[in-house]
CSV table of C-alpha atoms in Angstrom, one decimal:
chain,number,residue,atom,x,y,z
W,1,MET,CA,6.3,-86.0,31.4
W,2,LYS,CA,2.8,-86.0,33.0
W,3,ARG,CA,4.5,-85.7,36.4
W,4,ILE,CA,6.3,-82.5,35.4
W,5,LYS,CA,3.8,-79.6,36.0
W,6,LEU,CA,4.1,-75.9,35.4
W,7,LYS,CA,4.6,-75.4,39.1
W,8,ASN,CA,8.0,-77.2,38.6
W,9,THR,CA,9.3,-74.0,37.1
W,10,PHE,CA,13.0,-75.0,36.9
W,11,LEU,CA,12.3,-78.4,35.3
W,12,CYS,CA,9.9,-76.8,32.7
W,13,ASN,CA,12.4,-74.2,31.6
W,14,LEU,CA,15.2,-76.8,31.6
W,15,ILE,CA,13.2,-79.1,29.3
W,16,VAL,CA,12.2,-76.5,26.7
W,17,TRP,CA,15.6,-74.7,26.7
W,18,PHE,CA,17.9,-77.8,26.8
W,19,PRO,CA,17.9,-78.4,23.0
W,20,VAL,CA,19.0,-74.8,22.4
W,21,TYR,CA,22.0,-75.1,24.7
W,22,LEU,CA,22.8,-78.7,23.9
W,23,PRO,CA,25.5,-77.8,21.2
W,24,VAL,CA,27.4,-75.8,23.8
W,25,PHE,CA,27.2,-78.6,26.3
W,26,LEU,CA,28.5,-81.1,23.8
W,27,PHE,CA,31.3,-78.9,22.7
W,28,PHE,CA,32.8,-78.7,26.2
W,29,THR,CA,32.2,-82.4,27.0
W,30,LEU,CA,33.7,-83.6,23.8
W,31,PHE,CA,36.5,-81.0,23.6
W,32,SER,CA,39.3,-83.6,23.8
W,33,LEU,CA,38.0,-85.3,20.7
W,34,LYS,CA,38.3,-82.3,18.4
W,35,PRO,CA,37.3,-83.7,14.9
W,36,ILE,CA,34.4,-85.7,16.3
W,37,ALA,CA,33.3,-82.9,18.6
W,38,PHE,CA,33.2,-80.4,15.8
W,39,PHE,CA,31.2,-82.6,13.5
W,40,ILE,CA,28.7,-83.6,16.2
W,41,CYS,CA,28.3,-80.0,17.4
W,42,MET,CA,27.7,-78.8,13.9
W,43,LEU,CA,24.8,-81.3,13.4
W,44,VAL,CA,23.4,-80.6,16.8
W,45,GLY,CA,23.8,-76.9,16.2
W,46,VAL,CA,21.7,-77.1,13.1
W,47,PHE,CA,19.1,-79.0,15.0
W,48,ALA,CA,19.1,-76.4,17.8
W,49,ILE,CA,18.6,-73.6,15.3
W,50,VAL,CA,15.6,-75.4,13.6
W,51,TYR,CA,14.2,-76.3,17.0
W,52,PHE,CA,14.4,-72.7,18.3
W,53,MET,CA,12.8,-71.3,15.1
W,54,LYS,CA,9.9,-73.8,15.3
W,55,MET,CA,9.4,-73.7,19.0
W,56,ASN,CA,10.3,-70.1,20.0
W,57,PHE,CA,6.6,-69.3,20.7
W,58,ILE,CA,6.3,-72.4,23.0
W,59,ILE,CA,9.6,-71.5,24.8
W,60,PHE,CA,8.5,-67.9,25.3
W,61,MET,CA,5.0,-68.9,26.7
W,62,VAL,CA,6.5,-71.5,29.0
W,63,ASP,CA,9.0,-69.0,30.3
W,64,LEU,CA,6.2,-66.4,30.6
W,65,VAL,CA,3.9,-68.6,32.6
W,66,THR,CA,6.6,-70.0,34.9
W,67,THR,CA,8.1,-66.6,35.6
W,68,LYS,CA,4.7,-65.2,36.5
W,69,TYR,CA,4.1,-68.1,38.8
W,70,LYS,CA,7.5,-67.7,40.5
W,71,ASN,CA,6.8,-64.0,41.0
W,72,TRP,CA,3.4,-64.7,42.5
W,73,LYS,CA,4.9,-67.3,44.9
W,74,LYS,CA,7.2,-64.6,46.4
W,75,ASP,CA,4.4,-62.1,46.9
W,76,ARG,CA,2.3,-61.9,50.1
W,77,LEU,CA,-0.4,-59.6,51.4
W,78,TRP,CA,2.0,-58.9,54.2
W,79,TYR,CA,5.3,-60.2,55.6
W,80,VAL,CA,6.0,-60.9,59.3
W,81,LEU,CA,9.4,-59.6,60.5
W,82,ASP,CA,11.6,-61.5,62.9
W,83,GLY,CA,9.7,-61.7,66.3
W,84,ASN,CA,13.0,-62.0,68.2
W,85,LEU,CA,14.0,-58.4,67.3
W,86,SER,CA,12.8,-55.4,69.3
W,87,VAL,CA,11.2,-52.4,67.6
W,88,GLN,CA,14.4,-50.5,68.1
W,89,ASP,CA,16.4,-53.3,66.5
W,90,ILE,CA,14.2,-53.4,63.5
W,91,GLU,CA,14.5,-49.6,63.0
W,92,ASN,CA,18.2,-49.6,63.5
W,93,ASP,CA,18.8,-52.5,61.1
W,94,ILE,CA,16.7,-50.8,58.4
W,95,LEU,CA,18.5,-47.5,58.7
W,96,SER,CA,21.9,-49.3,58.8
W,97,ARG,CA,21.3,-51.1,55.6
W,98,ALA,CA,19.8,-48.0,54.0
W,99,LYS,CA,22.9,-46.0,54.6
W,100,LYS,CA,25.0,-48.6,52.8
W,101,HIS,CA,22.8,-48.1,49.7
W,102,GLY,CA,24.5,-45.7,47.4
W,103,ARG,CA,25.1,-42.2,48.7
W,104,PHE,CA,23.2,-39.8,50.9
W,105,CYS,CA,21.4,-36.9,49.2
W,106,ASP,CA,20.7,-33.6,50.8
W,107,VAL,CA,17.1,-32.7,49.7
W,108,ASN,CA,14.4,-30.3,50.8
W,109,SER,CA,11.5,-32.0,52.5
W,110,CYS,CA,8.0,-30.5,52.9
W,111,THR,CA,6.7,-33.0,55.4
W,112,GLU,CA,5.1,-31.7,58.6
W,113,THR,CA,6.8,-31.9,62.0
W,114,ASP,CA,5.1,-35.2,62.9
W,115,VAL,CA,6.7,-36.9,59.9
W,116,GLN,CA,10.5,-37.4,59.9
W,117,LEU,CA,12.6,-37.9,56.7
W,118,LEU,CA,15.4,-40.0,58.1
W,119,ALA,CA,17.4,-40.7,54.9
W,120,VAL,CA,17.5,-40.3,51.1
W,121,GLN,CA,20.0,-42.8,49.6
W,122,TYR,CA,20.7,-42.7,45.9
W,123,LYS,CA,22.4,-45.2,43.6
W,124,ARG,CA,23.0,-45.1,39.9
W,125,TYR,CA,24.7,-47.5,37.6
W,126,ASN,CA,25.0,-48.2,33.9
W,127,PRO,CA,22.8,-51.0,32.3
W,128,LEU,CA,24.1,-54.0,30.4
W,129,THR,CA,21.1,-53.7,28.0
W,130,VAL,CA,19.8,-51.0,25.6
W,131,PHE,CA,16.4,-50.7,27.3
W,132,TYR,CA,17.6,-47.8,29.5
W,133,SER,CA,20.4,-45.3,29.5
W,134,SER,CA,20.9,-45.9,33.3
W,135,TYR,CA,19.3,-47.4,36.3
W,136,GLU,CA,18.6,-45.4,39.4
W,137,ARG,CA,17.6,-47.0,42.7
W,138,THR,CA,16.6,-44.6,45.5
W,139,ALA,CA,15.5,-45.3,49.1
W,140,LEU,CA,13.5,-42.7,51.1
W,141,ILE,CA,13.1,-43.5,54.8
W,142,TYR,CA,10.2,-41.8,56.7
W,143,LYS,CA,9.1,-42.2,60.3
W,144,THR,CA,5.8,-41.4,62.0
W,145,ASP,CA,3.9,-42.5,65.1
W,146,HIS,CA,0.4,-42.9,63.4
W,147,LEU,CA,0.2,-43.4,59.7
W,148,SER,CA,-3.2,-42.1,58.8
W,149,ASP,CA,-4.5,-41.5,55.3
W,150,GLU,CA,-3.7,-37.8,55.5
W,151,VAL,CA,-0.1,-38.5,56.7
W,152,TYR,CA,0.3,-41.2,53.9
W,153,ASN,CA,-0.7,-38.7,51.2
W,154,THR,CA,1.7,-36.1,52.7
W,155,ILE,CA,4.5,-38.6,52.4
W,156,LYS,CA,3.6,-39.6,48.9
W,157,ASN,CA,3.5,-35.9,47.7
W,158,ASP,CA,6.9,-35.3,49.5
W,159,ALA,CA,8.4,-38.3,47.8
W,160,GLU,CA,7.3,-37.1,44.4
W,161,GLN,CA,8.9,-33.7,45.0
W,162,ILE,CA,12.1,-35.3,46.1
W,163,VAL,CA,12.2,-37.4,43.0
W,164,GLY,CA,12.1,-34.2,41.0
W,165,GLN,CA,15.1,-32.8,43.0
W,166,LEU,CA,17.1,-35.9,42.3
W,167,LYS,CA,17.3,-35.1,38.6
W,168,ILE,CA,20.6,-33.3,39.1
W,169,TYR,CA,22.2,-36.8,39.7
W,170,SER,CA,20.8,-38.3,36.5
W,171,LYS,CA,23.7,-38.3,34.1
W,172,PRO,CA,24.2,-41.1,31.5
W,173,SER,CA,27.7,-42.4,31.2
W,174,VAL,CA,29.9,-41.0,28.5
W,175,PHE,CA,30.8,-44.5,27.4
W,176,LEU,CA,27.3,-45.3,26.1
W,177,THR,CA,26.4,-45.3,22.4
W,178,LYS,CA,24.2,-42.5,21.1
W,179,LYS,CA,21.2,-44.8,21.0
W,180,GLU,CA,21.8,-45.9,24.6
W,181,ARG,CA,22.2,-42.3,25.8
W,182,GLU,CA,18.9,-41.4,24.2
W,183,ALA,CA,17.1,-44.2,26.0
W,184,PRO,CA,15.0,-43.3,29.0
W,185,ILE,CA,16.3,-43.5,32.6
W,186,CYS,CA,14.8,-46.3,34.7
W,187,LYS,CA,14.0,-44.9,38.2
W,188,GLY,CA,12.9,-47.3,41.0
W,189,ILE,CA,12.1,-45.4,44.2
W,190,ALA,CA,11.3,-47.2,47.5
W,191,VAL,CA,9.5,-45.2,50.0
W,192,ILE,CA,9.9,-47.0,53.3
W,193,ILE,CA,7.7,-45.7,56.1
W,194,LEU,CA,8.4,-46.7,59.7
W,195,ALA,CA,5.1,-46.4,61.7
W,196,ALA,CA,4.2,-47.4,65.2
W,197,CYS,CA,0.7,-48.1,63.8
W,198,ALA,CA,-1.1,-47.6,60.5
W,199,ASP,CA,-4.8,-47.3,59.5
W,200,PHE,CA,-6.3,-50.3,57.7
W,201,MET,CA,-7.2,-48.3,54.6
W,202,VAL,CA,-3.6,-47.2,54.2
W,203,LEU,CA,-2.3,-50.8,54.5
W,204,GLN,CA,-4.6,-51.7,51.7
W,205,SER,CA,-3.6,-48.7,49.6
W,206,VAL,CA,0.1,-49.7,49.4
W,207,ARG,CA,-0.9,-52.7,47.2
W,208,LYS,CA,-3.1,-50.6,44.8
W,209,LEU,CA,-0.4,-49.0,42.8
W,210,PRO,CA,-0.8,-47.4,39.3
W,211,LYS,CA,0.8,-48.8,36.2
W,212,TYR,CA,4.3,-47.2,36.0
W,213,GLU,CA,6.4,-46.4,33.0
W,214,ASN,CA,10.0,-45.5,33.6
W,215,THR,CA,9.6,-44.1,37.1
W,216,ALA,CA,8.0,-46.1,39.9
W,217,ILE,CA,7.5,-44.9,43.5
W,218,VAL,CA,6.7,-48.0,45.6
W,219,PRO,CA,5.6,-47.4,49.2
W,220,CYS,CA,6.4,-49.9,51.9
W,221,VAL,CA,4.9,-49.6,55.4
W,222,VAL,CA,6.7,-51.2,58.3
W,223,GLU,CA,4.2,-51.4,61.2
W,224,LEU,CA,6.5,-51.6,64.2
W,225,ASN,CA,3.9,-52.5,66.8
W,226,THR,CA,2.7,-55.6,64.9
W,227,LYS,CA,6.1,-56.3,63.3
W,228,LYS,CA,4.4,-56.6,59.9
W,229,CYS,CA,5.5,-55.2,56.6
W,230,TYR,CA,3.1,-54.2,53.8
W,231,PHE,CA,4.1,-53.5,50.2
W,232,ASP,CA,3.3,-54.5,46.6
W,233,GLY,CA,6.0,-57.2,46.0
W,234,PHE,CA,4.7,-58.6,42.8
W,235,ASN,CA,7.3,-58.2,40.0
W,236,ASP,CA,5.9,-57.0,36.7
W,237,GLY,CA,8.9,-57.7,34.5
W,238,VAL,CA,9.1,-60.8,32.4
W,239,ILE,CA,11.2,-59.9,29.3
W,240,LYS,CA,12.9,-57.0,31.1
W,241,LYS,CA,13.0,-55.6,34.6
W,242,THR,CA,10.7,-52.6,35.2
W,243,ALA,CA,11.1,-49.5,37.3
W,244,LYS,CA,8.8,-51.1,39.9
W,245,ASP,CA,10.9,-54.3,40.0
W,246,PHE,CA,14.0,-52.2,40.9
W,247,ALA,CA,12.1,-50.4,43.7
W,248,ILE,CA,11.0,-53.8,45.0
W,249,ASP,CA,14.7,-54.9,45.0
W,250,VAL,CA,15.6,-51.9,47.2
W,251,ILE,CA,12.8,-52.8,49.7
W,252,ARG,CA,13.9,-56.4,49.8
W,253,LYS,CA,17.5,-55.4,50.4
W,254,ILE,CA,16.9,-52.7,53.1
W,255,VAL,CA,13.9,-54.1,55.0
W,256,PHE,CA,14.6,-57.8,54.7
W,257,ASN,CA,18.4,-58.0,53.9
W,258,ASN,CA,17.5,-59.8,50.6
W,259,ARG,CA,15.7,-62.6,52.5
W,260,LEU,CA,11.9,-62.4,52.1
W,261,PRO,CA,10.2,-64.2,55.1
W,262,VAL,CA,7.8,-66.3,52.9
W,263,LYS,CA,8.2,-69.6,54.8
W,264,ASP,CA,5.1,-70.5,56.8
W,265,ASN,CA,3.3,-67.4,55.4
W,266,PRO,CA,0.1,-68.5,53.7
W,267,HIS,CA,-1.2,-65.0,53.0
W,268,PHE,CA,-1.0,-65.1,49.2
W,269,ASP,CA,-2.8,-62.6,47.0
W,270,LEU,CA,-5.2,-64.9,45.3
W,271,SER,CA,-6.5,-62.1,43.1
W,272,ARG,CA,-3.1,-62.1,41.3
W,273,LYS,CA,-2.8,-65.9,40.9
W,274,PRO,CA,-1.8,-66.7,37.3
W,275,ALA,CA,-4.7,-67.6,35.1
W,276,VAL,CA,-2.9,-70.8,33.9
W,277,ASP,CA,-3.3,-73.5,36.5
W,278,PRO,CA,0.2,-74.4,37.9
W,279,GLU,CA,-0.9,-78.0,38.3
W,280,THR,CA,-1.2,-78.3,34.5
W,281,PRO,CA,1.3,-80.9,33.1
W,282,LEU,CA,3.9,-79.4,30.9
W,283,PHE,CA,3.1,-81.8,28.0
W,284,ASP,CA,-0.7,-80.8,28.1
W,285,PHE,CA,0.2,-77.1,28.2
W,286,VAL,CA,2.6,-77.4,25.2
W,287,LYS,CA,-0.1,-79.5,23.3
W,288,SER,CA,-2.7,-76.8,23.9
W,289,LEU,CA,-0.4,-74.1,22.8
W,290,THR,CA,0.4,-76.0,19.6
W,291,THR,CA,-3.3,-76.4,18.9
W,292,SER,CA,-4.0,-72.7,19.6
W,293,ALA,CA,-1.1,-71.6,17.3
W,294,THR,CA,-2.5,-73.7,14.5
W,295,GLN,CA,-6.0,-72.3,14.9
W,296,LYS,CA,-4.5,-68.8,15.1
W,297,LYS,CA,-2.6,-69.2,11.9
W,298,GLU,CA,-5.7,-70.3,10.1
W,299,LEU,CA,-7.6,-67.3,11.5
W,300,ASP,CA,-4.8,-65.0,10.4
W,301,GLU,CA,-4.8,-66.3,6.9
W,302,GLN,CA,-8.6,-66.2,6.6
W,303,THR,CA,-8.7,-62.6,7.9
W,304,ALA,CA,-5.8,-61.5,5.7
W,305,ARG,CA,-7.5,-62.9,2.5
W,306,SER,CA,-10.7,-61.0,3.3
W,307,MET,CA,-9.1,-57.6,3.9
W,308,ARG,CA,-9.3,-54.7,1.5
W,309,LYS,CA,-6.5,-52.3,0.7
W,310,ASN,CA,-5.2,-50.2,3.7
W,311,ASP,CA,-7.7,-51.9,6.1
W,312,VAL,CA,-7.1,-52.0,9.9
W,313,VAL,CA,-9.0,-54.8,11.6
W,314,GLU,CA,-9.3,-55.5,15.4
W,315,LYS,CA,-9.9,-59.2,16.2
W,316,ASP,CA,-9.2,-61.2,19.4
W,317,GLY,CA,-6.4,-59.0,20.7
W,318,SER,CA,-4.7,-58.7,17.3
W,319,LEU,CA,-4.4,-55.9,14.8
W,320,TYR,CA,-4.5,-56.8,11.2
W,321,ILE,CA,-2.9,-54.1,9.0
W,322,SER,CA,-3.2,-54.2,5.2
W,323,SER,CA,-0.9,-52.3,2.9
W,324,ASN,CA,-0.5,-52.6,-0.8
W,325,GLY,CA,-1.7,-56.3,-0.8
W,326,LYS,CA,0.4,-57.3,2.2
W,327,VAL,CA,-0.9,-58.0,5.7
W,328,THR,CA,0.9,-58.1,9.0
W,329,VAL,CA,-0.4,-58.9,12.5
W,330,PHE,CA,0.4,-57.0,15.7
W,331,PRO,CA,-0.8,-58.2,19.1
W,332,TYR,CA,-2.1,-55.3,21.3
W,333,PHE,CA,-3.2,-54.5,24.8
W,334,GLU,CA,-5.8,-51.8,25.4
W,335,GLU,CA,-6.4,-50.0,28.8
W,336,PRO,CA,-9.7,-48.2,28.4
W,337,GLU,CA,-9.4,-46.6,31.9
W,338,THR,CA,-6.3,-44.7,31.0
W,339,LYS,CA,-7.0,-44.5,27.2
W,340,SER,CA,-3.7,-46.1,26.5
W,341,MET,CA,-2.6,-49.0,24.3
W,342,GLU,CA,0.5,-51.1,24.0
W,343,ILE,CA,1.2,-52.5,20.5
W,344,LEU,CA,3.8,-55.3,20.0
W,345,ILE,CA,5.5,-54.4,16.7
W,346,ASP,CA,6.7,-57.3,14.5
W,347,VAL,CA,9.2,-56.9,11.7
W,348,VAL,CA,7.6,-59.2,9.0
W,349,TRP,CA,4.6,-59.3,6.7
W,350,TYR,CA,2.6,-62.4,7.2
W,351,TYR,CA,0.6,-62.5,4.0
W,352,PRO,CA,0.8,-63.4,1.2
W,353,LYS,CA,4.3,-64.5,2.2
W,354,ARG,CA,6.8,-63.6,5.0
W,355,ARG,CA,9.1,-60.7,4.2
W,356,ARG,CA,10.7,-58.0,6.3
W,357,ILE,CA,8.9,-54.8,6.9
W,358,SER,CA,11.1,-51.7,6.1
W,359,ALA,CA,11.6,-48.9,8.6
W,360,ALA,CA,9.6,-46.5,6.3
W,361,GLU,CA,6.7,-49.0,6.2
W,362,THR,CA,6.8,-49.4,9.9
W,363,ALA,CA,6.6,-45.6,10.4
W,364,ASN,CA,3.6,-45.5,8.0
W,365,ILE,CA,1.8,-48.2,9.9
W,366,LYS,CA,2.3,-46.4,13.2
W,367,THR,CA,0.8,-43.2,11.7
W,368,ARG,CA,-2.2,-45.2,10.4
W,369,LEU,CA,-2.8,-46.8,13.8
W,370,ARG,CA,-2.7,-43.5,15.6
W,371,ARG,CA,-5.2,-42.2,13.1
W,372,HIS,CA,-7.4,-45.3,13.4
W,373,PHE,CA,-7.6,-45.0,17.2
W,374,ALA,CA,-7.6,-41.2,17.5
W,375,ASN,CA,-11.1,-41.1,19.0
W,376,ARG,CA,-10.5,-43.5,21.9
W,377,ILE,CA,-6.7,-43.8,22.5
W,378,GLU,CA,-4.5,-40.9,23.8
W,379,ASN,CA,-1.3,-42.8,24.7
W,380,PHE,CA,0.5,-45.3,22.5
W,381,ARG,CA,3.3,-47.6,23.5
W,382,PHE,CA,5.0,-49.3,20.6
W,383,SER,CA,7.3,-52.1,21.7
W,384,ASP,CA,10.2,-51.3,19.3
W,385,GLU,CA,10.4,-47.7,20.7
W,386,GLU,CA,11.3,-49.1,24.2
W,387,LEU,CA,14.7,-50.3,22.9
């Protein structure tokens, strides 16, 4: 177990998830011995349910850490294109793949004469989850000789206007349920800029993107003279794919034909390296999580016992909310720069005993939290409202 480290992402996930899927594995392997298979699978199934209930936090954290590490390993400060291809070949290949992406859209562009809008390709499809009513993946291809800061800003402004024009294509499917139709549309827009050369400040800017919600405009600069490509390729999504992740998928498909050239490319973004050391053995990581969970439980109980009626207490990234002698705990993430906050809503009271929180009580808690943070928070994101 000591030899299996967090950097061995596949093995780590296999080990923590294996007991959960063991009943299914046994059912198919022992299918010919029906009476015995049924009895064994029932016993193992009970074990799997108990295991998942007890270890769901550990499973989630291992999955979170390994996913972030995998995403980081795929990201580079820049990517080097195939040196055997000529500049014209690179441009032709990108345009050829772009034209196979969805359908062409006739839009009004406001760019100046030294910037060409070569293509706007749009693709929409229905999701298999209830996070969004539909997914939209759009590719905008621009071309310019010299990508200065001024030209870059012109292209960004033009892309934002074009996104507004594409609203006419946004129509959720008639086969969705009412709740799914009311969900937001996830829009991933890849702005691919073919430039003979680009200013250094612009190449740095493409990796300094804001935090997106349901619409993400991700620029990608292909510097043809050096045959290098610059874009923010770090996937944000862990539990679900984000709009930025869909835009990154479009860039990978059109620019790299779904094959990122990461081999022999040591240019990692060390500022984004996961905080947890990937060399940490899986056993040590699980042991530390178990210890932390025990300490957190003791802290929660101690805080809950000391709270007065209708108190809201902030402590170590958690919100403790009291209501009529009951206390629940919500993790939260605050962004002071944007005056926004994301609150992870749970569905149970934690003190004095676990019981389900009703919809009316949840609505009341949200109102109290908005009132509590009214002076410093303007934008709230509650996790249950994303569904």
